[in-house]
Amino acid sequence: MKKTSFLKTAIPVILFACSCNNINFSSEEINNNTPPQTRGIINQGYHSLGTSYDITCDYLDIDATKFPVVDIDAFLKDNPNSYVQNPTTHSQTIISAGADAEEYSQSIATNYEINSDMKLFISWNNKFKSDLLTRHEYSSKYSYARGDVTKRVKRIYLNATPEMLQNYLYPEFIRDLTIKTPDEFVQTYGTHVLLDISIGGRIQFNYRSTIFETSNAVDKKRIVEAGVKFTIGIFGADFSNSYTQQEVITSNQKNATWNTEIEFFGGENSGTTFSYNAESGITGSTFNLSSWENSVNDKNATIIQINWDMAFPIYDFIADQTKKAAIKAAIEKYLKNETITVVEVKPLYRMYSSKWRNTFFTSSLAEFNYYTQQGYTPDYGQYHYIQGYIFEKEQPGTVPLLRLYNSSKRNTFFTTSYQEADSYKQKGYYPDNAQTNYILGYVYKNSTSSNTIPIYRMYSSKASNTFITTNYNEAIYYLNNHGYVWDNGTTNRIQGYILESDL
């Protein structure tokens, strides 16, 4: 069966942010007084078969199914043998992971067998809010993983094409095509119609972490994948044999900070959500996987899989060619508006040499490792030497973070002003690590959101040391106890703002 492609131009996988269900993490179980919605939109007795679906939402999210489109009963009166059920049960665990949001998205698309046309346009909102200025921007600061533990009850599908179903659409669907603008229609109905789904129970493990030990994307993916597998193991579920148990334990420990949320869809625990983080830890669970699997049945089942060869663009169900073209254009605009970008960031490491009494900063892990061999040590504990994250390339509203060095004073100096850097060159300072590399990265000049923290600069004339910190309490401590003063006066002590480290 030939599918209709969304666009003719080949473009990379696009990430989409969606307001369907962004989650704020806490360390507590979420308990609601009202019964939770756990099954998605129901189309009479056919579960979510024949309903519309918003592809920009998190994959399989209950809010991704929108409205019934196909009147299946009416269609079956004329085509009685076109509704097919396969009651074969099946249990499996699917793991998706990526070093950043884009790779994570591609992993999900691959694992759930998105066909080539759809893979050009699909990505899944990853249940985590953006950490940058808009909900469409995600930094490379975080790595992501997801585990889906599923129990299939049955597969249901229609042996039909969109053209065959154009005469069996609900009157409300036809009405909304008339009274709503194309943009309003897409906002209401989404992008696709589902004609082949599997239903059952699903436990979704969402996992996000920061990883400082390596900057290698392959290693980061393996580490974050170990994090979600470790969590799944605590809840008694099995996962793929690509890792040994010891490899999972060892790699999991390299997730410096992490958040995880576990959601239950279908079965006796349906609607239950648990949230944990690195600070609270996972204290264990009395959850019985076998009991949950046995409780999943046709009455409490939800979507656990979509056959994307039978998930058609919603405009294919519209016979009127003018309206079809208008909805197609609206969907393309909708997807473009929901596109997110991954912005490259890197940790800002702080080190100190007691021999030279010099505070040193770098945004290069390789340089960090080199300086540890030269007698420098991570400053302020095992993890707090990560002051925050800076941008690898210039972004709107950012300025460069410059590093200079004075060999006679053995002092490393930092500034976000080219003018100030030029004045320090007259004082015997020179760009550190060559003229083209003394830019460590880029920082916001002004505070932009609650996710950013200031960089304070201080100086000790006795130690001939320039010191910067993102912790105000630490700055006050150095002022009161170590003879430091605000560098450039109290009004200029803040050099800029960087993304917080979560530590």
CSV table of C-alpha atoms in Angstrom, one decimal, residues 19-327:
chain,number,residue,atom,x,y,z
A,19,SER,CA,2.4,21.2,25.0
A,20,CYS,CA,0.5,17.8,25.3
A,21,ASN,CA,2.2,16.8,28.5
A,22,ASN,CA,5.4,18.5,29.7
A,23,ILE,CA,6.4,17.2,33.1
A,24,ASN,CA,8.0,18.9,36.1
A,25,PHE,CA,9.9,16.4,38.1
A,26,SER,CA,9.6,16.0,41.9
A,27,SER,CA,10.7,13.2,44.2
A,28,GLU,CA,7.2,12.3,45.2
A,29,GLU,CA,4.5,10.1,43.8
A,30,ILE,CA,1.8,12.1,42.2
A,31,ASN,CA,-1.7,11.4,43.6
A,32,ASN,CA,-4.7,13.1,42.1
A,33,ASN,CA,-8.2,13.2,43.7
A,34,THR,CA,-9.9,12.9,40.3
A,35,PRO,CA,-9.7,9.7,38.3
A,36,PRO,CA,-6.8,10.0,35.7
A,37,GLN,CA,-7.3,9.7,32.0
A,38,THR,CA,-5.3,6.6,31.0
A,39,ARG,CA,-6.7,5.3,27.8
A,40,GLY,CA,-6.8,8.1,25.3
A,41,ILE,CA,-9.8,8.9,23.0
A,42,ILE,CA,-12.2,6.0,22.5
A,43,ASN,CA,-14.0,5.4,19.2
A,44,GLN,CA,-17.1,3.5,20.3
A,45,GLY,CA,-16.1,-0.1,21.0
A,46,TYR,CA,-12.9,0.1,18.9
A,47,HIS,CA,-10.6,1.8,21.4
A,48,SER,CA,-8.6,4.5,19.5
A,49,LEU,CA,-8.9,2.9,16.1
A,50,GLY,CA,-10.2,5.4,13.6
A,51,THR,CA,-9.3,8.4,15.8
A,52,SER,CA,-7.1,11.3,14.9
A,53,TYR,CA,-3.6,11.6,16.3
A,54,ASP,CA,-1.1,14.4,16.9
A,55,ILE,CA,2.3,13.4,15.8
A,56,THR,CA,4.0,16.2,17.6
A,57,CYS,CA,3.1,14.8,21.0
A,58,ASP,CA,5.0,12.3,23.0
A,59,TYR,CA,4.8,8.9,21.4
A,60,LEU,CA,1.7,7.0,22.5
A,61,ASP,CA,0.7,9.8,25.0
A,62,ILE,CA,-2.9,9.6,26.0
A,63,ASP,CA,-3.4,13.2,24.8
A,64,ALA,CA,-2.0,12.5,21.4
A,65,THR,CA,-5.3,10.9,20.3
A,66,LYS,CA,-7.7,13.7,19.6
A,67,PHE,CA,-11.2,12.9,18.1
A,68,PRO,CA,-13.0,10.1,16.4
A,69,VAL,CA,-12.9,10.5,12.7
A,70,VAL,CA,-14.0,7.2,11.1
A,71,ASP,CA,-17.5,5.8,11.8
A,72,ILE,CA,-16.4,2.2,11.9
A,73,ASP,CA,-19.9,0.8,12.5
A,74,ALA,CA,-21.2,2.5,9.4
A,75,PHE,CA,-18.2,1.3,7.4
A,76,LEU,CA,-18.6,-2.3,8.6
A,77,LYS,CA,-22.3,-2.4,7.6
A,78,ASP,CA,-21.1,-2.1,4.0
A,79,ASN,CA,-17.8,-3.9,4.5
A,80,PRO,CA,-18.5,-6.5,7.2
A,81,ASN,CA,-15.1,-8.4,7.0
A,82,SER,CA,-12.8,-5.4,7.1
A,83,TYR,CA,-12.3,-5.2,10.9
A,84,VAL,CA,-9.6,-7.6,12.0
A,85,GLN,CA,-8.5,-8.6,15.5
A,86,ASN,CA,-5.4,-10.6,16.5
A,87,PRO,CA,-5.7,-11.7,20.1
A,88,THR,CA,-2.1,-13.0,20.4
A,89,THR,CA,-0.6,-11.6,23.6
A,90,HIS,CA,3.0,-10.5,23.8
A,91,SER,CA,5.3,-8.8,26.4
A,92,GLN,CA,8.4,-6.8,25.6
A,93,THR,CA,10.7,-4.0,26.7
A,94,ILE,CA,11.9,-1.3,24.3
A,95,ILE,CA,14.7,1.0,25.2
A,96,SER,CA,15.4,4.3,23.4
A,97,ALA,CA,18.3,6.6,24.2
A,98,GLY,CA,20.4,9.4,22.9
A,99,ALA,CA,23.3,11.6,23.9
A,100,ASP,CA,21.0,14.6,23.2
A,101,ALA,CA,17.4,15.3,22.3
A,102,GLU,CA,17.9,14.8,18.6
A,103,GLU,CA,19.6,11.4,18.9
A,104,TYR,CA,17.0,10.3,21.4
A,105,SER,CA,14.3,11.3,18.9
A,106,GLN,CA,15.9,9.3,16.2
A,107,SER,CA,16.2,6.3,18.5
A,108,ILE,CA,12.5,6.2,19.2
A,109,ALA,CA,11.7,6.6,15.5
A,110,THR,CA,14.0,3.6,14.7
A,111,ASN,CA,12.7,1.4,17.5
A,112,TYR,CA,9.1,1.9,16.6
A,113,GLU,CA,9.7,1.3,12.9
A,114,ILE,CA,8.7,4.6,11.5
A,115,ASN,CA,8.8,4.2,7.7
A,116,SER,CA,11.1,6.4,5.6
A,117,ASP,CA,8.6,9.0,4.6
A,118,MET,CA,7.4,9.6,8.2
A,119,LYS,CA,10.9,9.5,9.7
A,120,LEU,CA,11.6,12.7,7.9
A,121,PHE,CA,9.1,14.6,10.0
A,122,ILE,CA,8.5,12.7,13.2
A,123,SER,CA,10.0,13.3,16.5
A,124,TRP,CA,8.6,12.9,20.0
A,125,ASN,CA,8.3,15.4,22.7
A,126,ASN,CA,10.5,13.9,25.3
A,127,LYS,CA,8.4,14.7,28.4
A,128,PHE,CA,10.9,17.3,29.5
A,129,LYS,CA,10.6,21.0,29.3
A,130,SER,CA,13.1,23.0,27.4
A,131,ASP,CA,16.0,24.3,29.4
A,132,LEU,CA,16.6,27.3,27.1
A,133,LEU,CA,14.6,30.5,26.3
A,134,THR,CA,11.7,28.9,24.4
A,135,ARG,CA,9.9,25.5,24.6
A,136,HIS,CA,11.4,24.8,21.1
A,137,GLU,CA,15.0,24.9,22.2
A,138,TYR,CA,16.9,22.1,23.9
A,139,SER,CA,20.5,22.2,24.9
A,140,SER,CA,23.0,19.4,24.6
A,141,LYS,CA,23.4,19.6,28.3
A,142,TYR,CA,21.0,16.7,28.9
A,143,SER,CA,21.0,13.1,27.6
A,144,TYR,CA,17.7,11.2,27.4
A,145,ALA,CA,16.4,7.7,27.6
A,146,ARG,CA,13.0,6.0,27.7
A,147,GLY,CA,12.0,2.4,28.4
A,148,ASP,CA,8.5,1.0,27.5
A,149,VAL,CA,7.5,-2.2,29.2
A,150,THR,CA,4.5,-3.5,27.4
A,151,LYS,CA,1.9,-6.3,27.6
A,152,ARG,CA,-0.1,-6.7,24.4
A,153,VAL,CA,-3.8,-7.8,24.7
A,154,LYS,CA,-4.5,-7.7,21.0
A,155,ARG,CA,-4.0,-6.0,17.7
A,156,ILE,CA,-6.9,-4.3,15.9
A,157,TYR,CA,-7.0,-2.8,12.4
A,158,LEU,CA,-9.2,-1.9,9.5
A,159,ASN,CA,-8.5,-3.4,6.1
A,160,ALA,CA,-9.2,-0.2,4.3
A,161,THR,CA,-7.7,2.9,2.6
A,162,PRO,CA,-8.4,6.5,3.4
A,163,GLU,CA,-10.2,6.8,0.0
A,164,MET,CA,-12.5,3.9,1.0
A,165,LEU,CA,-13.4,5.6,4.3
A,166,GLN,CA,-14.1,9.1,2.9
A,167,ASN,CA,-17.8,8.3,2.9
A,168,TYR,CA,-17.8,7.0,6.5
A,169,LEU,CA,-16.6,10.1,8.4
A,170,TYR,CA,-18.4,11.4,11.5
A,171,PRO,CA,-20.6,14.4,10.8
A,172,GLU,CA,-18.7,16.4,13.5
A,173,PHE,CA,-15.5,15.9,11.5
A,174,ILE,CA,-17.2,17.2,8.3
A,175,ARG,CA,-18.7,20.1,10.2
A,176,ASP,CA,-15.4,21.1,11.7
A,177,LEU,CA,-13.8,21.1,8.2
A,178,THR,CA,-16.4,23.7,7.3
A,179,ILE,CA,-16.5,25.9,10.4
A,180,LYS,CA,-12.9,25.9,11.4
A,181,THR,CA,-9.9,27.5,9.7
A,182,PRO,CA,-7.3,25.1,8.5
A,183,ASP,CA,-5.0,26.1,11.4
A,184,GLU,CA,-7.8,25.6,13.9
A,185,PHE,CA,-8.7,22.3,12.4
A,186,VAL,CA,-5.1,21.0,12.8
A,187,GLN,CA,-4.8,22.3,16.3
A,188,THR,CA,-8.0,20.4,17.1
A,189,TYR,CA,-7.6,17.1,15.3
A,190,GLY,CA,-3.8,16.8,14.9
A,191,THR,CA,-2.1,15.3,11.9
A,192,HIS,CA,-3.0,11.6,11.4
A,193,VAL,CA,-5.7,9.0,11.6
A,194,LEU,CA,-4.9,5.5,13.1
A,195,LEU,CA,-6.1,2.4,11.2
A,196,ASP,CA,-3.9,-0.2,12.8
A,197,ILE,CA,-3.0,-0.3,16.5
A,198,SER,CA,-2.0,-2.7,19.3
A,199,ILE,CA,-3.6,-2.3,22.7
A,200,GLY,CA,-2.6,-3.5,26.1
A,201,GLY,CA,-0.7,-2.1,29.1
A,202,ARG,CA,2.4,0.0,29.2
A,203,ILE,CA,4.8,1.3,31.8
A,204,GLN,CA,6.8,4.2,30.5
A,205,PHE,CA,10.1,5.1,32.1
A,206,ASN,CA,11.3,8.6,31.2
A,207,TYR,CA,14.9,9.3,32.1
A,208,ARG,CA,17.1,12.4,31.8
A,209,SER,CA,20.7,13.0,33.0
A,210,THR,CA,23.8,15.2,32.9
A,211,ILE,CA,27.1,13.4,32.2
A,212,PHE,CA,30.4,15.1,33.0
A,213,GLU,CA,32.8,12.2,32.7
A,214,THR,CA,32.8,12.1,28.9
A,215,SER,CA,31.9,14.3,26.0
A,216,ASN,CA,31.8,11.4,23.6
A,217,ALA,CA,28.3,11.0,22.2
A,218,VAL,CA,28.5,7.1,22.0
A,219,ASP,CA,29.6,6.9,25.6
A,220,LYS,CA,26.9,9.4,26.8
A,221,LYS,CA,24.2,7.4,25.0
A,222,ARG,CA,25.5,4.2,26.7
A,223,ILE,CA,25.5,5.8,30.1
A,224,VAL,CA,22.0,7.3,29.9
A,225,GLU,CA,20.7,4.0,28.6
A,226,ALA,CA,22.2,2.3,31.6
A,227,GLY,CA,20.4,4.7,33.8
A,228,VAL,CA,17.0,3.9,32.5
A,229,LYS,CA,17.8,0.1,32.5
A,230,PHE,CA,18.9,0.3,36.1
A,231,THR,CA,15.6,2.0,37.0
A,232,ILE,CA,13.6,-0.6,35.0
A,233,GLY,CA,15.5,-3.4,36.8
A,234,ILE,CA,14.4,-2.0,40.2
A,235,PHE,CA,10.8,-2.3,39.1
A,236,GLY,CA,11.3,-5.9,38.2
A,237,ALA,CA,11.2,-5.6,34.4
A,238,ASP,CA,13.7,-7.2,32.1
A,239,PHE,CA,15.6,-5.4,29.3
A,240,SER,CA,17.8,-6.4,26.4
A,241,ASN,CA,20.8,-8.5,26.8
A,242,SER,CA,23.2,-6.0,25.1
A,243,TYR,CA,24.6,-5.1,28.6
A,244,THR,CA,25.5,-7.3,31.5
A,245,GLN,CA,24.1,-6.5,34.9
A,246,GLN,CA,27.5,-5.3,36.1
A,247,GLU,CA,27.9,-3.0,33.0
A,248,VAL,CA,24.5,-1.5,33.8
A,249,ILE,CA,25.5,-0.8,37.4
A,250,THR,CA,28.9,0.6,36.5
A,251,SER,CA,27.7,2.8,33.6
A,252,ASN,CA,24.6,4.0,35.6
A,253,GLN,CA,26.9,5.5,38.3
A,254,LYS,CA,28.3,7.9,35.6
A,255,ASN,CA,25.0,9.8,35.4
A,256,ALA,CA,26.0,12.8,37.6
A,257,THR,CA,22.5,14.2,38.0
A,258,TRP,CA,19.3,12.6,36.8
A,259,ASN,CA,15.5,12.7,36.9
A,260,THR,CA,13.2,9.8,36.1
A,261,GLU,CA,9.4,9.5,35.9
A,262,ILE,CA,7.5,6.3,35.7
A,263,GLU,CA,4.0,6.3,34.3
A,264,PHE,CA,1.5,3.4,34.2
A,265,PHE,CA,-1.0,3.1,31.4
A,266,GLY,CA,-3.5,0.2,31.5
A,267,GLY,CA,-3.9,-2.5,34.1
A,268,GLU,CA,-4.6,-2.1,37.8
A,269,ASN,CA,-2.0,0.6,38.3
A,270,SER,CA,-3.2,2.7,35.4
A,271,GLY,CA,-2.8,6.4,36.2
A,272,THR,CA,-0.1,6.0,38.8
A,273,THR,CA,3.0,8.1,38.4
A,274,PHE,CA,6.3,8.0,40.4
A,275,SER,CA,9.0,10.6,40.2
A,276,TYR,CA,12.6,10.3,41.5
A,277,ASN,CA,15.8,12.2,41.1
A,278,ALA,CA,19.5,11.9,42.0
A,279,GLU,CA,19.0,13.6,45.3
A,280,SER,CA,16.2,11.4,46.5
A,281,GLY,CA,17.3,8.2,44.8
A,282,ILE,CA,15.1,5.2,44.2
A,283,THR,CA,14.4,3.6,47.5
A,284,GLY,CA,12.8,0.5,45.9
A,285,SER,CA,9.4,-0.6,44.9
A,286,THR,CA,6.8,-3.2,46.1
A,287,PHE,CA,5.4,-3.2,42.5
A,288,ASN,CA,4.7,-6.7,41.2
A,289,LEU,CA,5.2,-6.9,37.4
A,290,SER,CA,3.5,-10.2,37.0
A,291,SER,CA,0.5,-9.1,38.9
A,292,TRP,CA,0.2,-5.9,36.8
A,293,GLU,CA,0.6,-7.9,33.5
A,294,ASN,CA,-2.2,-10.3,34.6
A,295,SER,CA,-4.5,-7.3,35.3
A,296,VAL,CA,-4.2,-5.9,31.8
A,297,ASN,CA,-7.3,-6.7,29.8
A,298,ASP,CA,-9.5,-5.4,27.0
A,299,LYS,CA,-11.5,-3.1,29.2
A,300,ASN,CA,-8.5,-1.2,30.7
A,301,ALA,CA,-6.2,-1.4,27.7
A,302,THR,CA,-4.6,1.6,26.0
A,303,ILE,CA,-2.5,2.0,22.8
A,304,ILE,CA,0.9,0.4,23.1
A,305,GLN,CA,1.9,0.4,19.4
A,306,ILE,CA,1.0,2.1,16.1
A,307,ASN,CA,1.6,0.5,12.7
A,308,TRP,CA,2.8,3.6,10.8
A,309,ASP,CA,2.2,2.0,7.5
A,310,MET,CA,-1.5,2.4,8.4
A,311,ALA,CA,-1.3,5.8,10.1
A,312,PHE,CA,-2.4,8.2,7.3
A,313,PRO,CA,-2.2,11.9,7.1
A,314,ILE,CA,-5.5,13.3,8.1
A,315,TYR,CA,-5.9,15.2,4.8
A,316,ASP,CA,-6.0,11.9,2.9
A,317,PHE,CA,-9.5,11.4,4.3
A,318,ILE,CA,-10.7,14.7,2.7
A,319,ALA,CA,-12.4,14.2,-0.7
A,320,ASP,CA,-12.6,17.9,-1.5
A,321,GLN,CA,-9.3,18.7,-3.2
A,322,THR,CA,-9.3,22.4,-2.2
A,323,LYS,CA,-9.9,21.6,1.5
A,324,LYS,CA,-7.4,18.8,1.3
A,325,ALA,CA,-4.7,21.1,0.0
A,326,ALA,CA,-5.5,23.7,2.7
A,327,ILE,CA,-5.3,21.2,5.5
